[in-house]
Amino acid sequence: MHILQNLPIRQKLMLIALLTTGGALVMAGAALIYFDVTRFRAEMTEDLGALTEIVANNCTAALAFRDDEAAAETLRALRARQDIVSAAVYDGGGRLVASYGEKGDAFLPAEARAADGHTEPGGLGVFRPVVLKGERIGTVYLRGSRDELMGRIRVHGLTVGVVFLASGLASLLLASGLQRIVSQPILDLSETARAVSERQSYALRATKAGADEMGDLVDAFNSMLEQIQERDSALLKAKGELERRVEERTLELAQRNDELAQSNKELDDFAYIASHDLKEPLRGIHNYSSFLLEDYAGKLDAEGRSKLETLMRLTRRMETLIDSLLHYSRLGRVDLAIDRVDLNEIVAEVLDSLAITLKQEETEVRIPRPLPTVRCDRARVGEIFSNLVVNAMRYNDKPRKWIEIGVIDGEELPVFYVRDNGIGISEKHHDAVFRIFKRLHGRDKFGGGTGAGLTIVKKIVERHQGRIWLESSPGEGTTFFFTLREET
Amino acid sequence: MAVLRRLPALLLFAAALATAPAASRAQVAGEYDIKAAFLYNFTKFVEWPPTAFFDEHSALNLCVLGEDPFGRSLPEVLGEEAAGRKLVLLRIGKIADPTVCHVLFISRSERRRLPQILAAVRMFPVLTVGDTPGFLDQGGIVNFTLEGSKVRFEISQAAAERTGLRISSKLLRLATRVAEEGRPGA
């Protein structure tokens, strides 16, 4: 059945028609042949019985007077009947008295004693008793030819075969014409369905052939198409609206972005120019303070010298602040030198440059597993690690200080981290630490600093399209996390 | 049946009886054993007119006239019924009443008295059976003959018809000779 399932409907219908007519025909033919052959055989047997009766009657005297030759002569008369294959006469004792035709098992005396009128099960043999005045004096056996029977079966078989072929052909022609009534609407519907799905054109409609189940199906299909069409057009409309709005917003955003970039640039330029120009007079103040201290050393008392030294320290500090500002503003203006960089090398370089300080501070640096190679600006990323390590080392009051530098798998990008067991940062300050010149502690506490380090780190990370954040438990330690997007 | 017409009046040697004695001693049939059986079988192929019997229950009398050559073979067939009638064997020395016997076997010992005996039953429905050459010529109906060792018989249809007996054509067919009316001994 499996193979039949995959046949086209057209062929299925034809096959059904052919098998039905063919099956019925074969059965009818077989029944016809069976009944005809049975009837014919019964007629033949009856005919044979009558003939045997006559022969038996003609053999009475021959048997009574032991005239075998007379019995043989009687049997020889059967030559006129070509349908008689063989015949035999037995006397009352079962002895074969005379025979005619083919010899065979049929002439066994035991058969002669078989029941009166007995017919051989498979053949056309008939026994009849020879009775003389109520006394059985012998038996006559006649065997009819099966040729006619076989011939009849052959002719019938041939007839049925011819009729089978002819009607098969006729039903094939009929079925091939009539199957269209059933298959055509299905094929039409399937064709429409395919066209709809291929061309996405929901305006198509299947044509209804009649008011039968197929017609209902076509109606249902069409109403489904109608609904889809409605929804499709609504969807298209909504999509157009959405696209238009997205475009509007995008345009708006791009505009804002441009404005923002412009103002950023202006701000950077301003900071650069301002800080550059600020350095000039600052240098003058510092130089003149230095002259005063050297040239008027004899005229100044200890307090005057102390105040001048403070003035010089403040100008130096002012200079570093301006340098930081300059550096920061430059970060926003210069292009990054992106290259493939082995972070292990960078970290090694950073730690190397900080080796003396680390030793002084008795800080242990751990790198649990090798860092990857990423595309980034070598010097800037070195600055990130340098700043974070210095911070970690600086804001630590523990007797055994340690810093861990590592990488973990993020959702999309590797996440680098620098962890310490330092003083920690309370949650409310998590944003403030990145603000420029924002210091959480007194200037002289924890070794001082300009307060621009984390701001610069954040700027570098952002220039790498990355993100920076931190986790911290005050008193236990801080972990800074950051990502770097490779293609910047 | 076409063949019946073609059946020859004269049937020649049949090997069956000739070879039978050699097959088994128990089946050895003497000449008179066969003649006894034939005598009995004749009753089945002959029809007597109703006047031959007193009533339907009357027996069919088989008479042996003169010296009995059958010995013990004839009593064997007696007591059997033939066509609904009991068969009775009568051994007689002379014809006292010609209506008693239905079959009359005339022994060879009576061959000299044949004309008288046949004349006595000539007008009665008696199937006369002889065992003497020339029996038919003297007015007898059936006469045993020998073909080699095979027992055959000849029939005078004319004599039978005279007495009102009707002999079956089947029996006539087996006869070596049938003497017809007007042509006795043809």
XYZ file of C-alpha atoms in Angstrom:
674
model
C 0.000 0.000 0.000
C 2.953 2.228 0.682
C 3.896 2.485 -2.992
C 0.291 3.083 -3.964
C 0.083 5.983 -1.507
C 2.633 7.910 -3.537
C 0.875 7.456 -6.868
C -0.792 10.525 -8.325
C -4.551 10.664 -7.679
C -5.186 10.279 -11.399
C -3.377 6.938 -11.449
C -4.878 5.864 -8.148
C -8.384 6.355 -9.524
C -7.534 4.481 -12.721
C -5.979 1.689 -10.724
C -9.049 1.430 -8.509
C -11.328 1.291 -11.549
C -9.164 -1.317 -13.252
C -8.754 -3.489 -10.178
C -12.462 -3.324 -9.388
C -13.648 -4.222 -12.866
C -10.842 -6.703 -13.345
C -11.491 -8.399 -10.016
C -15.219 -8.594 -10.604
C -14.668 -9.911 -14.096
C -12.193 -12.543 -13.014
C -14.518 -13.694 -10.248
C -17.541 -13.735 -12.542
C -15.514 -15.529 -15.204
C -14.227 -18.095 -12.756
C -17.722 -18.707 -11.406
C -19.076 -19.002 -14.940
C -16.390 -21.473 -15.945
C -16.818 -23.410 -12.729
C -20.578 -23.729 -13.065
C -20.463 -24.492 -16.753
C -17.754 -27.083 -16.361
C -19.550 -28.639 -13.414
C -22.804 -28.743 -15.342
C -21.095 -30.051 -18.446
C -19.326 -32.648 -16.429
C -22.559 -33.702 -14.774
C -24.143 -33.987 -18.220
C -21.209 -35.979 -19.470
C -21.363 -38.257 -16.466
C -25.077 -38.704 -16.902
C -24.633 -39.409 -20.593
C -21.825 -41.788 -19.793
C -24.000 -43.458 -17.164
C -26.762 -44.011 -19.670
C -24.314 -45.421 -22.187
C -22.810 -47.683 -19.545
C -26.286 -48.867 -18.657
C -26.896 -49.823 -22.286
C -23.576 -51.607 -22.549
C -24.273 -53.440 -19.299
C -27.657 -54.504 -20.597
C -26.098 -55.777 -23.814
C -23.583 -57.777 -21.866
C -26.029 -59.794 -19.774
C -26.236 -62.764 -22.117
C -22.517 -62.720 -22.875
C -21.764 -62.868 -19.172
C -24.454 -65.426 -18.417
C -23.151 -67.728 -21.117
C -19.473 -66.916 -20.569
C -19.111 -65.612 -24.072
C -16.107 -63.290 -23.676
C -15.877 -62.696 -27.376
C -19.476 -61.451 -27.454
C -18.711 -59.075 -24.577
C -15.594 -57.826 -26.390
C -17.670 -57.326 -29.537
C -20.184 -55.295 -27.590
C -17.414 -53.081 -26.265
C -15.871 -52.674 -29.713
C -19.067 -50.991 -30.802
C -17.921 -48.063 -28.650
C -15.454 -47.174 -31.388
C -18.206 -45.017 -32.838
C -18.049 -42.908 -29.719
C -14.812 -40.956 -29.764
C -15.508 -39.537 -26.334
C -15.097 -42.980 -24.765
C -11.484 -43.602 -23.876
C -11.766 -47.045 -22.424
C -14.266 -49.641 -21.314
C -14.229 -52.952 -19.487
C -16.546 -55.798 -18.546
C -16.040 -57.874 -15.413
C -17.911 -61.018 -14.456
C -19.555 -61.620 -11.104
C -16.240 -62.761 -9.640
C -14.455 -59.567 -10.651
C -12.563 -61.209 -13.509
C -11.838 -58.977 -16.489
C -13.902 -60.473 -19.281
C -13.337 -57.941 -22.026
C -11.760 -54.533 -22.405
C -11.549 -51.771 -24.928
C -9.289 -48.778 -25.381
C -6.496 -47.694 -23.112
C -5.438 -50.102 -20.447
C -4.806 -48.741 -17.013
C -5.575 -48.911 -13.364
C -9.210 -48.641 -14.220
C -9.165 -52.312 -15.219
C -8.136 -53.570 -11.841
C -10.703 -56.147 -10.710
C -10.943 -54.390 -7.344
C -12.421 -51.419 -9.146
C -14.997 -53.653 -10.679
C -16.387 -54.441 -7.286
C -16.753 -50.762 -6.505
C -20.157 -49.492 -5.549
C -22.820 -49.527 -8.222
C -23.020 -46.360 -10.194
C -19.868 -45.186 -8.529
C -18.115 -42.365 -10.305
C -14.391 -41.943 -10.038
C -13.543 -38.935 -7.921
C -11.174 -37.232 -10.336
C -12.137 -38.703 -13.632
C -15.042 -39.444 -15.843
C -15.250 -43.115 -15.146
C -18.559 -44.849 -14.466
C -19.319 -48.309 -13.115
C -22.613 -50.024 -13.672
C -23.622 -53.484 -12.457
C -24.752 -56.049 -14.997
C -27.967 -57.427 -13.593
C -29.810 -60.409 -14.929
C -33.269 -60.976 -13.515
C -32.347 -59.272 -10.258
C -29.059 -61.073 -9.966
C -25.780 -59.259 -10.362
C -23.617 -61.160 -12.744
C -20.931 -58.629 -13.539
C -19.832 -55.032 -13.863
C -19.270 -52.678 -16.753
C -16.846 -49.792 -16.595
C -16.673 -46.871 -19.004
C -14.212 -44.013 -18.947
C -15.036 -40.859 -20.857
C -12.501 -38.624 -22.502
C -11.581 -35.453 -20.683
C -10.582 -33.805 -23.945
C -13.922 -32.181 -24.507
C -14.057 -30.990 -20.913
C -10.559 -29.586 -21.165
C -11.352 -28.058 -24.527
C -14.382 -26.433 -23.002
C -12.304 -25.061 -20.127
C -9.764 -23.751 -22.633
C -12.380 -22.077 -24.780
C -14.021 -20.580 -21.714
C -10.694 -19.440 -20.343
C -9.809 -17.875 -23.652
C -13.203 -16.186 -23.873
C -12.889 -14.821 -20.357
C -9.330 -13.702 -21.113
C -10.410 -11.871 -24.258
C -13.375 -10.316 -22.469
C -11.040 -9.405 -19.603
C -8.629 -7.647 -21.928
C -11.360 -5.933 -23.923
C -13.252 -4.767 -20.851
C -9.972 -3.808 -19.190
C -9.206 -1.612 -22.182
C -12.721 -0.233 -22.200
C -12.668 0.515 -18.479
C -9.219 2.049 -18.870
C -10.593 4.406 -21.507
C -13.698 5.108 -19.463
C -11.765 5.552 -16.248
C -9.219 7.840 -17.862
C -12.109 10.005 -18.985
C -14.211 9.780 -15.854
C -11.424 10.053 -13.290
C -11.171 13.718 -14.289
C -14.489 14.379 -12.590
C -12.821 13.512 -9.273
C -9.192 14.324 -9.884
C -9.480 17.566 -11.863
C -10.918 19.687 -9.022
C -8.215 18.292 -6.707
C -5.486 19.031 -9.248
C -6.908 22.515 -9.851
C -6.988 23.209 -6.123
C -3.482 21.877 -5.653
C -2.297 23.989 -8.607
C -3.878 27.104 -7.105
C -2.353 26.325 -3.712
C 1.088 25.967 -5.294
C 0.720 29.177 -7.272
C -0.324 31.019 -4.111
C 2.622 29.681 -2.140
C 5.148 30.257 -4.933
C 4.068 33.737 -5.992
C 2.796 34.827 -2.578
C -0.138 36.229 -4.417
C -3.114 35.881 -2.131
C -5.409 37.469 -4.669
C -5.698 34.139 -6.539
C -8.877 32.062 -6.127
C -9.571 28.398 -6.827
C -12.436 27.699 -9.229
C -15.324 25.669 -7.904
C -16.362 22.755 -10.149
C -19.369 21.416 -8.291
C -21.327 21.454 -5.064
C -19.755 18.283 -3.672
C -17.196 17.919 -0.862
C -14.543 19.232 -3.221
C -16.699 22.300 -3.789
C -16.905 22.817 -0.016
C -13.147 22.415 0.195
C -12.638 24.984 -2.566
C -14.970 27.400 -0.755
C -13.105 26.892 2.502
C -9.788 27.328 0.722
C -10.944 30.532 -0.956
C -12.273 32.003 2.276
C -8.938 31.132 3.902
C -7.147 32.917 1.068
C -9.384 35.923 1.561
C -8.489 36.115 5.232
C -4.820 35.722 4.453
C -5.078 38.423 1.826
C -6.694 40.803 4.291
C -4.070 40.098 6.910
C -1.307 40.308 4.363
C -2.383 43.741 3.193
C -2.785 44.899 6.811
C 0.671 43.565 7.533
C 2.138 45.300 4.491
C 0.557 48.547 5.538
C 1.870 48.222 9.091
C 5.279 47.320 7.774
C 5.359 50.388 5.510
C 4.351 52.574 8.428
C 6.985 51.018 10.614
C 9.676 51.427 7.980
C 8.789 55.040 7.505
C 8.994 55.671 11.248
C 12.268 53.809 11.590
C 13.674 55.874 8.764
C 12.520 59.053 10.451
C 14.064 58.023 13.730
C 17.276 56.914 12.089
C 17.550 60.222 10.350
C 16.902 62.027 13.608
C 19.448 59.911 15.419
C 22.083 60.399 12.737
C 21.518 64.104 12.959
C 21.863 64.053 16.730
C 24.914 61.898 16.400
C 26.518 64.366 14.033
C 25.676 67.200 16.364
C 27.027 65.261 19.286
C 30.226 64.342 17.471
C 30.620 67.935 16.432
C 30.160 69.233 19.958
C 32.479 66.509 21.304
C 35.122 67.525 18.843
C 34.674 71.160 19.711
C 34.919 70.224 23.344
C 38.103 68.230 22.753
C 39.572 71.019 20.683
C 38.641 73.485 23.340
C 40.168 71.372 26.108
C 43.322 70.914 24.091
C 43.709 74.544 23.180
C 42.736 75.670 26.642
C 45.071 73.328 28.437
C 47.867 74.010 25.961
C 47.474 77.726 26.409
C 47.148 77.302 30.184
C 50.533 75.619 30.402
C 52.342 78.660 29.073
C 51.684 81.100 31.959
C 51.937 78.207 34.426
C 55.471 77.548 33.280
C 56.197 81.283 33.792
C 54.819 81.201 37.359
C 56.940 78.156 38.113
C 60.076 79.641 36.585
C 59.702 82.933 38.358
C 59.091 81.171 41.653
C 62.294 79.229 41.028
C 64.191 82.470 40.285
C 62.845 84.036 43.467
C 63.925 81.047 45.524
C 67.445 81.045 44.085
C 68.165 84.744 43.625
C 66.523 85.930 46.850
C 67.496 83.038 49.038
C 69.361 85.332 51.486
C 66.477 87.751 51.783
C 63.818 85.209 52.442
C 63.142 83.763 55.826
C 62.149 80.188 56.345
C 58.392 80.931 56.071
C 58.871 82.802 52.775
C 60.886 79.901 51.369
C 58.236 77.439 52.493
C 55.472 79.428 50.806
C 57.429 79.679 47.588
C 58.063 75.923 47.639
C 54.328 75.368 48.117
C 53.670 77.694 45.170
C 56.090 75.669 43.008
C 54.509 72.344 44.104
C 51.065 73.690 43.228
C 52.215 74.796 39.776
C 53.719 71.300 39.185
C 50.479 69.789 40.242
C 48.591 72.172 38.012
C 50.820 71.076 35.151
C 50.109 67.402 35.688
C 46.394 68.127 35.778
C 46.692 70.026 32.517
C 48.777 67.221 31.044
C 46.103 64.734 32.027
C 43.493 66.959 30.461
C 45.577 67.230 27.328
C 46.094 63.507 27.241
C 42.416 62.881 27.734
C 41.410 65.295 25.027
C 43.980 63.787 22.674
C 42.415 60.357 23.199
C 39.231 61.686 21.665
C 41.016 63.182 18.678
C 43.671 60.776 17.468
C 43.009 57.590 15.514
C 43.723 54.238 17.142
C 46.579 52.112 15.782
C 44.754 48.808 15.591
C 46.883 45.680 15.291
C 46.934 42.087 16.445
C 48.237 42.249 19.978
C 49.168 39.508 22.385
C 47.743 40.774 25.683
C 50.196 38.584 27.622
C 53.021 40.667 26.185
C 51.323 43.938 27.079
C 50.591 42.858 30.640
C 54.185 41.615 30.989
C 55.493 45.008 29.796
C 53.192 46.883 32.181
C 54.223 44.745 35.150
C 57.859 45.138 34.138
C 57.623 48.931 34.197
C 55.867 48.772 37.580
C 58.198 46.124 39.004
C 59.962 48.376 41.515
C 56.767 49.904 42.855
C 55.106 46.493 43.101
C 58.055 45.243 45.062
C 57.980 48.250 47.365
C 54.289 47.810 47.951
C 54.764 44.045 48.420
C 51.945 43.340 45.974
C 51.551 39.888 44.410
C 50.270 39.759 40.820
C 48.457 36.594 39.708
C 47.586 35.664 36.110
C 45.572 32.389 36.387
C 45.489 31.656 32.676
C 47.026 33.056 29.500
C 45.272 36.011 27.889
C 44.186 35.954 24.252
C 45.498 37.832 21.278
C 43.101 40.574 20.160
C 43.024 43.380 17.659
C 43.472 46.679 19.502
C 45.703 49.709 19.984
C 48.768 48.324 21.747
C 49.821 51.481 23.654
C 46.299 52.412 24.771
C 45.403 48.960 26.041
C 48.729 48.938 27.901
C 47.557 52.187 29.495
C 44.304 50.457 30.602
C 46.168 47.656 32.373
C 48.752 50.091 33.781
C 46.084 52.398 35.247
C 44.027 49.550 36.703
C 47.082 47.842 38.238
C 48.318 51.100 39.728
C 44.847 51.809 41.176
C 44.560 48.291 42.555
C 47.947 48.604 44.186
C 47.382 52.078 45.445
C 43.957 51.690 47.075
C 44.907 48.796 49.262
C 45.446 48.747 52.978
C 45.896 45.037 53.459
C 49.166 43.619 54.747
C 49.217 40.990 51.971
C 48.188 42.720 48.772
C 47.393 40.868 45.584
C 46.138 41.682 42.125
C 44.622 39.176 39.701
C 44.605 39.847 35.954
C 42.492 37.496 33.882
C 39.887 36.840 31.234
C 36.491 35.100 31.355
C 34.128 34.141 28.554
C 31.449 36.748 28.074
C 28.222 36.441 26.132
C 29.784 37.813 22.996
C 33.295 39.014 23.764
C 35.975 37.920 26.201
C 35.722 39.913 29.420
C 39.028 41.044 30.913
C 39.265 41.830 34.560
C 41.654 43.238 37.146
C 40.797 42.188 40.692
C 42.295 43.302 43.977
C 41.787 42.741 47.692
C 41.861 46.487 48.302
C 39.599 48.906 50.117
C 36.691 48.498 47.737
C 34.274 51.104 46.369
C 30.787 51.555 47.765
C 28.045 51.140 45.235
C 26.949 54.782 45.198
C 30.396 55.751 43.868
C 30.522 53.184 41.041
C 29.708 55.854 38.445
C 31.650 58.648 40.071
C 34.984 56.841 39.868
C 34.979 57.310 36.110
C 34.378 61.053 36.318
C 37.406 63.177 35.487
C 39.314 64.636 38.435
C 36.763 63.081 40.787
C 38.626 61.883 43.844
C 37.022 59.862 46.592
C 39.835 60.367 49.042
C 42.072 63.160 50.205
C 44.857 64.209 47.870
C 47.608 62.810 49.985
C 45.832 59.663 51.017
C 46.653 56.490 49.076
C 49.562 58.087 47.261
C 47.620 60.838 45.545
C 46.940 60.974 41.740
C 45.346 63.312 39.310
C 41.960 61.610 39.362
C 42.005 61.186 35.592
C 43.199 57.536 35.440
C 39.845 55.755 35.339
C 38.382 58.458 33.099
C 41.160 57.802 30.597
C 40.661 54.017 30.950
C 36.963 54.447 30.259
C 37.707 56.634 27.235
C 40.131 54.051 25.780
C 37.659 51.195 26.354
C 34.927 53.208 24.681
C 37.188 54.058 21.754
C 37.507 50.258 21.376
C 33.702 49.992 21.324
C 33.996 48.209 24.666
C 32.308 48.533 27.994
C 33.744 48.921 31.477
C 32.101 48.238 34.824
C 33.032 47.138 38.282
C 31.986 44.958 41.154
C 33.084 45.685 44.637
C 32.558 44.903 48.289
C 33.859 47.780 50.402
C 36.722 46.572 52.611
C 37.199 43.336 50.641
C 38.204 44.350 47.156
C 37.236 45.551 43.723
C 37.090 43.964 40.288
C 37.138 46.060 37.124
C 35.753 44.348 34.050
C 36.108 45.534 30.496
C 35.628 44.313 26.938
C 37.361 45.234 23.701
C 35.679 44.858 20.366
C 38.212 43.497 17.945
C 37.000 45.262 14.808
C 37.145 48.914 15.618
C -26.568 -49.966 -30.700
C -24.992 -50.373 -34.056
C -22.699 -53.074 -32.874
C -25.511 -55.398 -31.973
C -26.525 -55.652 -35.549
C -23.022 -56.390 -36.526
C -22.626 -59.156 -33.994
C -21.775 -62.257 -35.945
C -23.950 -65.252 -35.509
C -20.931 -67.394 -35.184
C -18.514 -66.744 -32.418
C -15.244 -68.536 -32.632
C -12.767 -69.580 -30.041
C -12.761 -67.814 -26.755
C -9.622 -68.346 -24.852
C -11.084 -67.656 -21.456
C -12.675 -71.035 -20.862
C -9.824 -72.927 -22.441
C -7.265 -71.382 -20.146
C -9.437 -71.295 -17.032
C -8.878 -74.985 -15.979
C -5.158 -74.438 -15.865
C -5.514 -71.421 -13.619
C -7.016 -73.166 -10.617
C -8.262 -76.617 -9.879
C -11.161 -75.301 -7.830
C -12.431 -73.428 -10.834
C -12.178 -76.328 -13.184
C -15.578 -76.495 -14.789
C -16.570 -79.741 -16.371
C -18.649 -79.778 -19.506
C -21.800 -80.618 -17.602
C -21.118 -78.073 -14.865
C -21.230 -75.456 -17.586
C -24.223 -76.990 -19.255
C -26.026 -76.972 -15.882
C -25.294 -73.255 -15.471
C -26.406 -72.590 -19.058
C -29.580 -74.542 -18.478
C -30.333 -72.344 -15.514
C -29.423 -69.172 -17.373
C -31.726 -70.077 -20.308
C -34.679 -69.484 -17.980
C -33.622 -65.857 -17.723
C -33.661 -65.178 -21.446
C -36.913 -66.953 -22.192
C -40.402 -65.679 -21.561
C -43.164 -68.163 -20.974
C -46.769 -67.270 -21.806
C -48.841 -66.731 -18.631
C -50.782 -69.854 -19.473
C -47.722 -71.932 -18.715
C -48.173 -71.360 -14.985
C -51.040 -72.032 -12.667
C -50.591 -68.696 -10.961
C -47.924 -66.133 -10.254
C -46.625 -68.122 -7.296
C -46.149 -71.321 -9.243
C -42.634 -72.680 -9.480
C -40.677 -72.994 -12.676
C -40.098 -76.690 -13.226
C -36.836 -77.826 -14.768
C -37.130 -81.440 -15.832
C -34.315 -83.807 -16.697
C -35.616 -86.649 -18.823
C -33.634 -89.868 -18.871
C -30.147 -90.449 -17.516
C -28.972 -87.376 -15.478
C -25.542 -86.321 -16.815
C -25.200 -83.362 -14.471
C -24.482 -85.328 -11.336
C -24.171 -82.860 -8.459
C -23.732 -79.730 -10.492
C -27.391 -79.180 -11.302
C -28.786 -79.272 -7.751
C -26.443 -76.383 -7.005
C -28.452 -73.976 -9.058
C -31.795 -75.086 -7.710
C -33.713 -73.239 -5.081
C -32.677 -69.974 -6.642
C -35.380 -67.727 -7.813
C -35.687 -66.849 -11.438
C -37.824 -63.870 -12.365
C -39.677 -64.163 -9.097
C -40.319 -67.845 -9.455
C -38.846 -70.693 -7.525
C -36.876 -73.157 -9.583
C -37.706 -76.822 -9.051
C -35.706 -79.726 -10.430
C -37.651 -82.769 -11.536
C -35.989 -85.959 -12.761
C -38.480 -87.861 -14.880
C -38.444 -91.054 -16.876
C -41.240 -90.180 -19.309
C -43.627 -87.421 -20.243
C -46.735 -88.047 -18.193
C -48.145 -84.511 -18.332
C -46.667 -82.145 -20.965
C -47.760 -79.071 -18.962
C -45.645 -79.844 -15.886
C -42.217 -79.099 -17.296
C -41.188 -75.557 -18.307
C -37.677 -76.523 -19.248
C -37.182 -80.046 -20.481
C -33.631 -81.325 -20.784
C -33.606 -84.494 -22.849
C -30.613 -86.638 -22.035
C -28.632 -88.394 -24.714
C -29.945 -91.652 -23.323
C -33.343 -90.720 -24.840
C -32.060 -89.953 -28.327
C -33.890 -92.835 -29.857
C -37.197 -91.717 -28.405
C -36.620 -88.094 -29.371
C -39.334 -87.795 -32.023
C -41.979 -89.136 -29.661
C -40.880 -86.963 -26.741
C -40.724 -83.807 -28.854
C -44.068 -84.614 -30.387
C -45.588 -84.926 -26.914
C -44.586 -81.395 -25.859
C -44.668 -79.832 -29.277
C -47.809 -77.796 -28.728
C -46.995 -76.717 -25.159
C -44.825 -73.846 -23.882
C -41.921 -76.119 -22.981
C -38.313 -75.080 -23.642
C -36.828 -78.294 -24.910
C -33.086 -78.530 -24.466
C -31.151 -81.275 -26.207
C -27.668 -82.638 -25.989
C -27.736 -84.466 -29.274
C -26.614 -83.464 -32.775
C -29.621 -82.930 -35.048
C -31.905 -82.091 -32.099
C -33.177 -78.942 -33.746
C -34.000 -80.736 -36.991
C -36.265 -83.000 -35.036
C -38.218 -80.068 -33.572
C -36.174 -79.246 -30.473
C -35.702 -75.616 -29.412
C -32.212 -75.388 -27.863
C -29.322 -77.780 -28.369
C -25.911 -77.879 -26.704
C -22.903 -78.110 -28.988
C -19.184 -78.104 -28.411
C -16.632 -75.921 -30.056
C -13.470 -77.653 -29.083
C -13.896 -77.768 -25.329
C -16.140 -74.715 -25.219
C -19.819 -75.283 -24.649
C -22.049 -73.442 -27.107
C -25.645 -73.781 -28.132
C -27.899 -73.493 -31.106
C -31.506 -72.330 -31.143
C -34.544 -72.946 -33.305
C -36.466 -69.727 -33.270
C -39.192 -71.346 -35.334
C -39.758 -74.135 -32.836
C -39.844 -71.655 -29.957
C -42.381 -69.442 -31.674
C -44.622 -72.406 -32.330
C -44.931 -73.123 -28.627
C -45.507 -69.476 -27.681
C -42.120 -69.062 -26.004
C -40.284 -65.824 -26.578
C -36.536 -66.080 -26.671
C -34.505 -62.944 -25.967
C -32.541 -61.587 -28.879
C -29.541 -61.468 -26.578
C -29.658 -65.230 -26.274
C -30.208 -65.625 -29.994
C -27.142 -63.479 -30.626
C -24.953 -65.904 -28.701
C -26.282 -68.974 -30.432
C -23.925 -70.637 -32.889
C -26.906 -71.188 -35.175
C -30.430 -69.856 -35.220
C -32.978 -71.822 -37.186
C -35.631 -69.400 -38.311
C -39.248 -69.971 -39.373
C -39.637 -71.619 -42.728
C -35.995 -72.323 -42.974
C -35.263 -74.776 -40.217
C -31.543 -75.377 -39.807
C -30.560 -72.329 -41.861
